[in-house]
CSV table of C-alpha atoms and ligand atoms in Angstrom, one decimal:
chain,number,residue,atom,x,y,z
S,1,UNK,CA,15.6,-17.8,12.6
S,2,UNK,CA,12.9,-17.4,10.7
S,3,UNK,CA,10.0,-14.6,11.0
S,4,UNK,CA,7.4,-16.2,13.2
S,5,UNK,CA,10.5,-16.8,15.4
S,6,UNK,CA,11.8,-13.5,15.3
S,7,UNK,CA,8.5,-12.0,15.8
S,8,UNK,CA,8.4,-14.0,19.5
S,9,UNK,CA,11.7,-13.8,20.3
S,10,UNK,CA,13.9,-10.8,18.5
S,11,UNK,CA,14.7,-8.0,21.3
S,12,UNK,CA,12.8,-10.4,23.9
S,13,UNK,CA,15.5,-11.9,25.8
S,14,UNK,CA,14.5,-12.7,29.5
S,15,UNK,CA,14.8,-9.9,31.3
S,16,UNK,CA,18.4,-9.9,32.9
S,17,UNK,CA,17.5,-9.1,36.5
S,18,UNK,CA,14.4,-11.4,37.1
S,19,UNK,CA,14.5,-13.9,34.1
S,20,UNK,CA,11.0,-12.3,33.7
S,21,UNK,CA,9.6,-14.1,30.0
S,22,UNK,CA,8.2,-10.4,29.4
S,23,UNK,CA,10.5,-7.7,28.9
S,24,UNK,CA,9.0,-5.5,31.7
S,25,UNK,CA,7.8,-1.8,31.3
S,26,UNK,CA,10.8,0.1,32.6
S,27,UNK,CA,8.3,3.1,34.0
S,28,UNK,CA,11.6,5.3,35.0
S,29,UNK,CA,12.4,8.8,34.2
S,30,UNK,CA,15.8,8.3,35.1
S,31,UNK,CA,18.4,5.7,36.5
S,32,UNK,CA,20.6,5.7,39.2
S,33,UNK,CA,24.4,5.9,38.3
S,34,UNK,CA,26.9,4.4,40.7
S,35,UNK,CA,29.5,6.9,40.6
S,36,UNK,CA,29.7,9.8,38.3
S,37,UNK,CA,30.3,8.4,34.3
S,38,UNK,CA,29.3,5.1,36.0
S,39,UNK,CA,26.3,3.6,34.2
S,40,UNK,CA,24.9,0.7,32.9
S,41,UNK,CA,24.3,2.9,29.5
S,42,UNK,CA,20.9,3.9,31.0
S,43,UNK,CA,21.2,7.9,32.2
S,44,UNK,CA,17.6,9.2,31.3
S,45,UNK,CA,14.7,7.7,29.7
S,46,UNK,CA,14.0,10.0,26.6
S,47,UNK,CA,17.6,8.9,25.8
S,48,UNK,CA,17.5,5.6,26.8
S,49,UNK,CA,14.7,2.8,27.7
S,50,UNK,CA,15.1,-0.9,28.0
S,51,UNK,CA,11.2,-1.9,26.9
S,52,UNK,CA,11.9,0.5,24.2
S,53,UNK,CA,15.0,-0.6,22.7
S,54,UNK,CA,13.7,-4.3,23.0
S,55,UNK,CA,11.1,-2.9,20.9
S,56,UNK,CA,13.6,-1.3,18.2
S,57,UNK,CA,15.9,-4.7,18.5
S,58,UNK,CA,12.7,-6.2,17.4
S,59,UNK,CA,11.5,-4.7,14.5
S,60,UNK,CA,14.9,-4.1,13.2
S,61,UNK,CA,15.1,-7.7,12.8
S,62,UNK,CA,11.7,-8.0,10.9
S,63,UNK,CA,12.6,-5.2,8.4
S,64,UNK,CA,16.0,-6.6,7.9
S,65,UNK,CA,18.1,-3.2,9.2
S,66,UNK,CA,20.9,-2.3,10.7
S,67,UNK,CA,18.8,-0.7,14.0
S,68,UNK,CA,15.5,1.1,14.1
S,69,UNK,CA,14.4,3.9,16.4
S,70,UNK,CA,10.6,4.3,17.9
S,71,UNK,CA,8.9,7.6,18.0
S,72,UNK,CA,5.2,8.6,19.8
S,73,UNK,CA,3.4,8.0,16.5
S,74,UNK,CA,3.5,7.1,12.7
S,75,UNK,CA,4.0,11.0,12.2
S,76,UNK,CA,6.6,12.0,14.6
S,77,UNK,CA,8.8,8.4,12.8
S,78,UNK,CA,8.1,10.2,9.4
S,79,UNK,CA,9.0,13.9,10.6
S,80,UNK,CA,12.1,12.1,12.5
S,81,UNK,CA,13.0,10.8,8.7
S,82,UNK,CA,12.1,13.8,7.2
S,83,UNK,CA,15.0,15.6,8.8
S,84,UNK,CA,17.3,13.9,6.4
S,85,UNK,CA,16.5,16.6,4.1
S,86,UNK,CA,17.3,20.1,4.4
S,87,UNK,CA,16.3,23.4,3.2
S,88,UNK,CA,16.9,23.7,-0.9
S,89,UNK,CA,16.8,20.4,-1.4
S,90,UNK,CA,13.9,18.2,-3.3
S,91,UNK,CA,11.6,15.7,-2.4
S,92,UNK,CA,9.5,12.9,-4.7
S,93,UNK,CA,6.5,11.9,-3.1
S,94,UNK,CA,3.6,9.4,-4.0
S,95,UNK,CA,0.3,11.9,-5.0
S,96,UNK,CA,-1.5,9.0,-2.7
S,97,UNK,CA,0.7,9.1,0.5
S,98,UNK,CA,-1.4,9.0,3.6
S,99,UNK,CA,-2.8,12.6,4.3
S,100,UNK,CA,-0.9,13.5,7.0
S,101,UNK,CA,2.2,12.9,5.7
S,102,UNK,CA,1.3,15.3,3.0
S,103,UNK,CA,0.2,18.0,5.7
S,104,UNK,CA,3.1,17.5,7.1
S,105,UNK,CA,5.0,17.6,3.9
S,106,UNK,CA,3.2,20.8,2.2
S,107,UNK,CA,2.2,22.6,5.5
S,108,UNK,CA,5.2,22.2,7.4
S,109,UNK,CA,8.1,21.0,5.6
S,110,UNK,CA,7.9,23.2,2.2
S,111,UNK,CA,7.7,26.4,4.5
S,112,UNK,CA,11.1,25.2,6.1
S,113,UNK,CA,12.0,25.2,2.3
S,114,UNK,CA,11.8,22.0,1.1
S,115,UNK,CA,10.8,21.8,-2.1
S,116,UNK,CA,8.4,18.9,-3.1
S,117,UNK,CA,6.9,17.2,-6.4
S,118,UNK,CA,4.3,14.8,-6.0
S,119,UNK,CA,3.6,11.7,-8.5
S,120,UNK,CA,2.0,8.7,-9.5
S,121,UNK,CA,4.7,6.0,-8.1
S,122,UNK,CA,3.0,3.3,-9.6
S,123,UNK,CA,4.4,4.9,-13.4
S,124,UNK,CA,8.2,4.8,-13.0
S,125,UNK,CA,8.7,7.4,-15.9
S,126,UNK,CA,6.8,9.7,-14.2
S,127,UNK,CA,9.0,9.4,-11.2
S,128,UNK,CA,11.8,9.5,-13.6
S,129,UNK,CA,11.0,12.5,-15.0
S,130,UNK,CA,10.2,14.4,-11.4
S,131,UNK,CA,13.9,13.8,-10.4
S,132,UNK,CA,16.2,16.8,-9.9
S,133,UNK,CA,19.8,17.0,-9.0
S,134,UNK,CA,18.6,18.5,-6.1
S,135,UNK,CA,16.4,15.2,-5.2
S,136,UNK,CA,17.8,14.1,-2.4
S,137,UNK,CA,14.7,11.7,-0.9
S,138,UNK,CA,11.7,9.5,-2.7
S,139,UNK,CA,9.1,8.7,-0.2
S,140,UNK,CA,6.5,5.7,-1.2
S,141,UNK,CA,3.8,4.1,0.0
S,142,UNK,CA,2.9,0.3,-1.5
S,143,UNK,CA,0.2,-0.4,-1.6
S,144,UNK,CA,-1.3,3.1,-1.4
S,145,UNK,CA,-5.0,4.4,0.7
S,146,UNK,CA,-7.2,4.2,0.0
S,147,UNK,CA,-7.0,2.3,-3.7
S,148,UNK,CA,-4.6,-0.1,-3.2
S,149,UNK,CA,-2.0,1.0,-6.0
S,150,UNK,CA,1.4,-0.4,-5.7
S,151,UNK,CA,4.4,0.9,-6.9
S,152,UNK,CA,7.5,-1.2,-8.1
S,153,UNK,CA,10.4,-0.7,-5.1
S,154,UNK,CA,13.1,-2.4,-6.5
S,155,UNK,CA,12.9,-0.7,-9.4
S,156,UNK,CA,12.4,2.9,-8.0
S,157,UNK,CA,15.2,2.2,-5.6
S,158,UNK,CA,17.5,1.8,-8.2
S,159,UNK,CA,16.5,4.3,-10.3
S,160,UNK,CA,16.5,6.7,-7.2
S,161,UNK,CA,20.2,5.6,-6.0
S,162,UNK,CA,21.5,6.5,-9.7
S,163,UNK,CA,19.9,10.3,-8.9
S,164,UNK,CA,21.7,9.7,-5.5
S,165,UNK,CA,18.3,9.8,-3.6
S,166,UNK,CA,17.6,7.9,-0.4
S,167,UNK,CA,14.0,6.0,-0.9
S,168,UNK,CA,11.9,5.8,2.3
S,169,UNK,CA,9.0,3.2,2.2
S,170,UNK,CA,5.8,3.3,4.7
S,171,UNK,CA,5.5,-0.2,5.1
S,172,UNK,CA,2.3,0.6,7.5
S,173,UNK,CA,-0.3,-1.3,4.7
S,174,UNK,CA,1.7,-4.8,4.3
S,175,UNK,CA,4.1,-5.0,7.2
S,176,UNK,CA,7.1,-6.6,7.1
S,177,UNK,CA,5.2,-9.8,7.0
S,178,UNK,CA,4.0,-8.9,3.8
S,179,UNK,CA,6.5,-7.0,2.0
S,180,UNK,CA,10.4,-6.3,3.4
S,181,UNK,CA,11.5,-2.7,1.5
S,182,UNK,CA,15.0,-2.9,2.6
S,183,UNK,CA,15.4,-6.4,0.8
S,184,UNK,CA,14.3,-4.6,-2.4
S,185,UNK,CA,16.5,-1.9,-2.3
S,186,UNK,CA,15.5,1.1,0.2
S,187,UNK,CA,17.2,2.6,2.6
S,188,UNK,CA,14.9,3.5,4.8
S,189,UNK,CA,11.3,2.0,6.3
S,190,UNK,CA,8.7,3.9,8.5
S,191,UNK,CA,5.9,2.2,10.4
S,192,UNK,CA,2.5,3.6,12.2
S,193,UNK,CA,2.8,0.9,14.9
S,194,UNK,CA,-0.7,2.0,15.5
S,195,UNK,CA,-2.0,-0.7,12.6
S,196,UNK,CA,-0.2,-4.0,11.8
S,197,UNK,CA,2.4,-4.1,13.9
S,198,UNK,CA,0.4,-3.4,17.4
S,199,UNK,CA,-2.9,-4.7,16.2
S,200,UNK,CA,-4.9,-4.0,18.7
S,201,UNK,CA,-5.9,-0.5,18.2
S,202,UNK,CA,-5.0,0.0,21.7
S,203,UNK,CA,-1.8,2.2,20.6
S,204,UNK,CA,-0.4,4.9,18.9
S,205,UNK,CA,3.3,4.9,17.9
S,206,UNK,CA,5.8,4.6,14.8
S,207,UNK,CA,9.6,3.5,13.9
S,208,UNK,CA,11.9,4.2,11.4
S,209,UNK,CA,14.3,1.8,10.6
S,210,UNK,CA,17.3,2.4,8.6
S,211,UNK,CA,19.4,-0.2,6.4
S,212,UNK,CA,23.0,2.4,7.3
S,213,UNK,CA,24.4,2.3,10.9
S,214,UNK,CA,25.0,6.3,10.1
S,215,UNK,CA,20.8,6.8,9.6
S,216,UNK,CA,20.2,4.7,13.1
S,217,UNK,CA,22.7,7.2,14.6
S,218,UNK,CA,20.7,10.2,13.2
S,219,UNK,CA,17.6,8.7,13.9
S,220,UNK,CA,18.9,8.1,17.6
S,221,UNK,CA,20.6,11.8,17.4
S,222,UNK,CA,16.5,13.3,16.5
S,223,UNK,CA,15.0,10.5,18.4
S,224,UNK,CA,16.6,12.0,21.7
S,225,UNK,CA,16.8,15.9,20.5
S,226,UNK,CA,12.7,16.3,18.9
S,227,UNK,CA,12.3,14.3,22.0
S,228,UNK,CA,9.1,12.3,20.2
S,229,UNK,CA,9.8,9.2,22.1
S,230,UNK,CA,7.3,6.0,22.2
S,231,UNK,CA,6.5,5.9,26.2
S,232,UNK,CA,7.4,2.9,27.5
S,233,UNK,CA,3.7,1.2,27.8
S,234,UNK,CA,3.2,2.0,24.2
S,235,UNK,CA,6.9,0.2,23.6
S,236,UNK,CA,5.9,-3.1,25.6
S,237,UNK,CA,1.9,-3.0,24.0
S,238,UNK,CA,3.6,-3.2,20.1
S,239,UNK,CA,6.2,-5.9,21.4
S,240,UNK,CA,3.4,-7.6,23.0
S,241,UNK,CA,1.5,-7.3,19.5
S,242,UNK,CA,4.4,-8.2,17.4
S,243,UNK,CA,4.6,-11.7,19.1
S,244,UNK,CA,1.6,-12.4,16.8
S,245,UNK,CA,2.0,-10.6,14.1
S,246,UNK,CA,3.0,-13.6,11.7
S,247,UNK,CA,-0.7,-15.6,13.3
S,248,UNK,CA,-3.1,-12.4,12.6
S,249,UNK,CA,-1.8,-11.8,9.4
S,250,UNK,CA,-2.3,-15.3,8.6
S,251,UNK,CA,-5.9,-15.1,8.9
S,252,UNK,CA,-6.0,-11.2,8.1
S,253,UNK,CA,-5.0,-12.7,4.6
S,254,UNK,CA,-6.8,-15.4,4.4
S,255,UNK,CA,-9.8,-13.1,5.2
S,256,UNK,CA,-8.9,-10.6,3.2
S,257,UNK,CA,-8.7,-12.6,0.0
S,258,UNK,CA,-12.0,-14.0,0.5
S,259,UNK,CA,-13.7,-10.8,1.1
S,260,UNK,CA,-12.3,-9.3,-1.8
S,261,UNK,CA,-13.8,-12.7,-3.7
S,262,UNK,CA,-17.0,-11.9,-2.0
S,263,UNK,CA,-17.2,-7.7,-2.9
S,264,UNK,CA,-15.9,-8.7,-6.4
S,265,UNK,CA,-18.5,-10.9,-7.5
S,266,UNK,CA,-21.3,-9.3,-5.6
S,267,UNK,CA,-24.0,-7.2,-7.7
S,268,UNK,CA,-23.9,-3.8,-6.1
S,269,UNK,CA,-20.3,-3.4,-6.4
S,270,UNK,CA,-18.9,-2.2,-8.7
S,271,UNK,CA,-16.0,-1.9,-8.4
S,272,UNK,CA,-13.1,-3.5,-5.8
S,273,UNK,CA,-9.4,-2.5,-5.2
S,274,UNK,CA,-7.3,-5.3,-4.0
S,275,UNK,CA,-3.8,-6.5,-5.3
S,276,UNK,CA,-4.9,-10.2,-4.8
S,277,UNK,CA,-7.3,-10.1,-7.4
S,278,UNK,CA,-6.3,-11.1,-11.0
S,279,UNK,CA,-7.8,-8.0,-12.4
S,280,UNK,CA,-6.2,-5.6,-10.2
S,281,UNK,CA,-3.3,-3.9,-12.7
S,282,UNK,CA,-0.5,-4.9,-10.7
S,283,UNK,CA,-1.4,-8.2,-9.5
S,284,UNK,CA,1.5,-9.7,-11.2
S,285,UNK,CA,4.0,-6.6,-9.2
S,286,UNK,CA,2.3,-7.7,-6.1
S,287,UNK,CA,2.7,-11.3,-6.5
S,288,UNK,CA,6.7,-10.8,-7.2
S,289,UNK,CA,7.0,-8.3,-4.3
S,290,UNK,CA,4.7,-9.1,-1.4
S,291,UNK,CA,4.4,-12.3,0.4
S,292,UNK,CA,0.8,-12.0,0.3
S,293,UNK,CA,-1.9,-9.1,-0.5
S,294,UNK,CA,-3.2,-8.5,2.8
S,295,UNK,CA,-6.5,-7.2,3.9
S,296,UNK,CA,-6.6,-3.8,3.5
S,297,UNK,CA,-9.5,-3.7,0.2
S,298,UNK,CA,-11.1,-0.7,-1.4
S,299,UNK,CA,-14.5,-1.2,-3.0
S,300,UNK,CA,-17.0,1.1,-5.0
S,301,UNK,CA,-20.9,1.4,-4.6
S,302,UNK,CA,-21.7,4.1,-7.2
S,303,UNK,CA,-22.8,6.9,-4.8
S,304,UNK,CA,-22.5,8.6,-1.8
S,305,UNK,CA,-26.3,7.3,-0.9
S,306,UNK,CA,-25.5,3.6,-1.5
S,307,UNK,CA,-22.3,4.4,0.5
S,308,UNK,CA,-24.0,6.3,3.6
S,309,UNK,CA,-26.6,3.5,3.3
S,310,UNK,CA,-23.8,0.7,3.5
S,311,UNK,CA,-22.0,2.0,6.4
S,312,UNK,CA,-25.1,2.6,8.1
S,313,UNK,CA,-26.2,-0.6,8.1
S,314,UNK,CA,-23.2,-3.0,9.4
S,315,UNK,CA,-22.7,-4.5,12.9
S,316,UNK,CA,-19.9,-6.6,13.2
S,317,UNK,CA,-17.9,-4.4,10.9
S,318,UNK,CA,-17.1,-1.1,12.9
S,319,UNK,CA,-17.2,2.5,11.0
S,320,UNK,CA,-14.3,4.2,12.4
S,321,UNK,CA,-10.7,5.6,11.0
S,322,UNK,CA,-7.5,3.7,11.2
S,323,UNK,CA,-6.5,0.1,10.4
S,324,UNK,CA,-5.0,-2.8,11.0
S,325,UNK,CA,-6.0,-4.1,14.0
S,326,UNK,CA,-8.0,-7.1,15.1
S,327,UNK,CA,-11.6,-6.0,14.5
S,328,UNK,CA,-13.3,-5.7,11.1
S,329,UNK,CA,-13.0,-1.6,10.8
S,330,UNK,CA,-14.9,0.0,7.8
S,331,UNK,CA,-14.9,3.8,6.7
S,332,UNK,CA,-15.6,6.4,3.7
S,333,UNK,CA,-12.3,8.0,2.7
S,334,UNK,CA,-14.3,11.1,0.4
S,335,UNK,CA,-15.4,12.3,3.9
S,336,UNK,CA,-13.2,10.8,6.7
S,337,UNK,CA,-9.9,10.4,5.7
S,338,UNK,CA,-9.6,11.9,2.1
S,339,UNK,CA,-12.0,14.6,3.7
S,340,UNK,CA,-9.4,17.5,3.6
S,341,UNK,CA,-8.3,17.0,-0.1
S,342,UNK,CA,-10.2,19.1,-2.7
S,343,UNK,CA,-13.3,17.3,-4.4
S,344,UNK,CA,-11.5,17.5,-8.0
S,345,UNK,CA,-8.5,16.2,-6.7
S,346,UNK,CA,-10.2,13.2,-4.5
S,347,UNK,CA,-12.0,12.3,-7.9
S,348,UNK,CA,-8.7,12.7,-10.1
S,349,UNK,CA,-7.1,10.0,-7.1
S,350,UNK,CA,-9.8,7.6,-7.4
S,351,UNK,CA,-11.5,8.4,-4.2
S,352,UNK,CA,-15.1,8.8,-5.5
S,353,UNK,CA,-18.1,9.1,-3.3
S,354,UNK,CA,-19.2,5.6,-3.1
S,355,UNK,CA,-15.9,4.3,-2.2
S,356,UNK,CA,-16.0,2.6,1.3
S,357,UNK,CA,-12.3,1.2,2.4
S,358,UNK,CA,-12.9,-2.0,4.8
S,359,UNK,CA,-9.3,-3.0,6.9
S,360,UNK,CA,-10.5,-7.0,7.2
S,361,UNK,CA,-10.2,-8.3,10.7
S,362,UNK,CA,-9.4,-11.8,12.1
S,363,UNK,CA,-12.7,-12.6,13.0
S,364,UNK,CA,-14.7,-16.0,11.2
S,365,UNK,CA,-14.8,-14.6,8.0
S,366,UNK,CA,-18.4,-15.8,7.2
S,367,UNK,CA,-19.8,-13.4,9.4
S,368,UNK,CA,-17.5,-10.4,7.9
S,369,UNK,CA,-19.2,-11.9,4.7
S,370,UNK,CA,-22.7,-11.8,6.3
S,371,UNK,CA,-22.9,-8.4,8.0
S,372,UNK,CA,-21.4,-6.8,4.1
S,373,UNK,CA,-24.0,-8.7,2.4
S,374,UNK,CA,-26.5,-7.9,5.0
S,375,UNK,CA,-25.8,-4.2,4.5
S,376,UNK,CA,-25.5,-4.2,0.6
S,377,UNK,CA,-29.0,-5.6,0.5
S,378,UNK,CA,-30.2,-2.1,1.5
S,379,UNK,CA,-28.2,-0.4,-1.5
C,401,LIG,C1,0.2,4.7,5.8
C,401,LIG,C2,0.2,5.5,7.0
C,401,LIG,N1,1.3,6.1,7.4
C,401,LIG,C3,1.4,6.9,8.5
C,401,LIG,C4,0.3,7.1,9.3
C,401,LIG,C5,0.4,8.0,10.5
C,401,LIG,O1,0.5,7.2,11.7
C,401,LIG,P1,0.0,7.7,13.1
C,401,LIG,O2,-1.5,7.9,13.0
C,401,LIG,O3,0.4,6.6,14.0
C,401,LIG,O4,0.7,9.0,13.4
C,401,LIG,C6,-0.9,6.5,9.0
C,401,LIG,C7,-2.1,6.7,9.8
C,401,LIG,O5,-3.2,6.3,9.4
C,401,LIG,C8,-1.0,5.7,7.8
C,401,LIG,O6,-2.1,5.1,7.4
């Protein structure tokens, strides 16, 4: 079938006792055996849950995997994938993951003793070159937050597999709408179901999926033991988002070319970050490995004033963190999301103080256009 298909109907089968077109939300803790080791392979719901695993049937069949396990947010599907990597061992990372994953990855994970080397992914050399025989994991991010950088999958899957690394992409920016990791080579994907996939911003959650039956085992194996399970509202809330997933991000796209047309040609920017755009460095990557560019854009306005000034002034666009969902959202990564890297660093990453990030929604693009051009006339 193809996607828009699967997106309606993969892990969505009528619901066995009822015919229900929904798959309900199983709300149990717990499920009543018939005689003891008799079970309809339900015993307790951290273990088990039907809205949940309709969920993972679902997305396993958008990424392409061999199964895929949900987890209570982006973070707890990223620490669940983490565990693949023990104590002594090495980790590549991209120097522009999302910020929590590095928290999670210097604060947590290197005091376990983990030992971690972070790069620029979009320069395969330099990932070449921070490869150890110890390396046992490269975790990327394509395209990266907040300035749109991609990095070339196939290529650093292969070059990671000959180092006998697994490569993990989160696929949270393009979804797998956009961009399908596994199909270029890695072995694992992770998703904050929070953004595309829900797209709402009525949700928090994450998956991993795996390409290996033996990674969906472990994943089920820490799924059950951390005990970070998505509840099963959360479960049926991302389904129910999923069903249009193909439809938004159809207009997200469309959207989000033509407001990185707008900001690029407009005179107070100065600069803006999206892969659509010929000029971006890697158009020509993202045009062989995405399926579109999406609408996640990145645009500069020379100064924190002219930034402060910008955000202060939209309406329809709303200042707030997180992505991905219906509604225009805008923010400043130097002081929201980028807030807790050093200054020198943030510069060094391309996150300068007039950078505003704007996740485009689905909403008639003129007046996205309107309320940004509305605002910039005050810079
Ligand atoms: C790329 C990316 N990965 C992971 C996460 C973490 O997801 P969550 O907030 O659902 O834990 C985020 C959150 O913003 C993100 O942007």
């Amino acid at each position: 079938m193809g996607f828009s298909t699967d997106c309606v109907h993969a892990g969505n089968a009528p619901d066995p006792a009822t015919g229900a077109v929904a798959v309900p939300i199983y709300q149990t803790s717990t499920y009543v055996q018939e005689a003891l080791g008799v079970h309809k392979g339900y015993e307790y719901a951290r273990t088990q849950n039907p809205t949940r695993r309709a969920l993972e049937e679902n997305v396993t069949r958008l990424e392409g995997g061999a199964g895929a396990r949900a987890f209570a947010s982006g973070m707890a599907a990223i620490t669940a994938v983490s565990t693949l990597v023990k104590a002594g061992e090495h980790v590549v990372c991209s120097n522009m993951t999302y910020g929590g994953t590095f928290r999670y990855f210097t604060k947590i994970q290197a005091r376990q003793g983990v030992d971690f080397t972070f790069v620029d992914t979009a320069d395969a050399d330099a990932v070449r070159k921070a490869m150890k025989p110890s390396t046992r994991l490269l975790h990327l991010e394509s395209p990266t937050n907040p300035t749109m950088m991609l990095c070339d999958i196939a290529l650093l899957s292969q070059m990671a597999h000959e180092c006998r690394a697994l490569v993990v992409v989160d696929n949270t920016f393009a979804s797998p709408y956009l961009q399908r990791p596994l199909d270029l080579g890695a072995d694992l994907v992770v998703h904050s179901t929070t953004k595309f996939l829900n797209g709402h911003s009525d949700s928090v959650g994450g998956i991993a999926v795996a390409r290996s039956l033996e990674h969906v085992e472990w994943l089920g194996f820490v799924q059950n033991s951390s005990g970070a399970i998505l509840s099963p509202f959360d479960s049926w809330l991302v389904l129910r988002g999923i069903k249009t997933l193909a439809v938004r991000m159809e207009r997200h796209e469309s959207n989000g070319r033509a407001v990185a047309r707008f900001l690029a040609s407009h005179r107070k920017v100065q600069k803006t970050n999206y892969p659509g755009l010929p000029e971006h460095p890697q158009h020509a990557l993202a045009k062989r490995q995405m399926k579109g560019f999406g609408a996640m854009i990145s645009f500069d306005v020379g100064s924190f004033a002219a930034a402060r000034t910008l955000l202060s002034r939209v309406r329809l666009c709303a200042l707030g963190e997180s992505l991905g969902g219906v509604e225009t959202l805008i923010s400043h990564p130097a002081t929201m999301t980028h807030a807790s890297i050093p200054e020198e660093d943030r510069l060094a990453l391309g996150v300068t103080p007039g950078l505003v990030r704007i996740s485009v929604g689905i909403e008639d693009v003129e007046d996205i256009t309107a309320d940004l051009d509305h605002a910039l006339s005050a810079v």
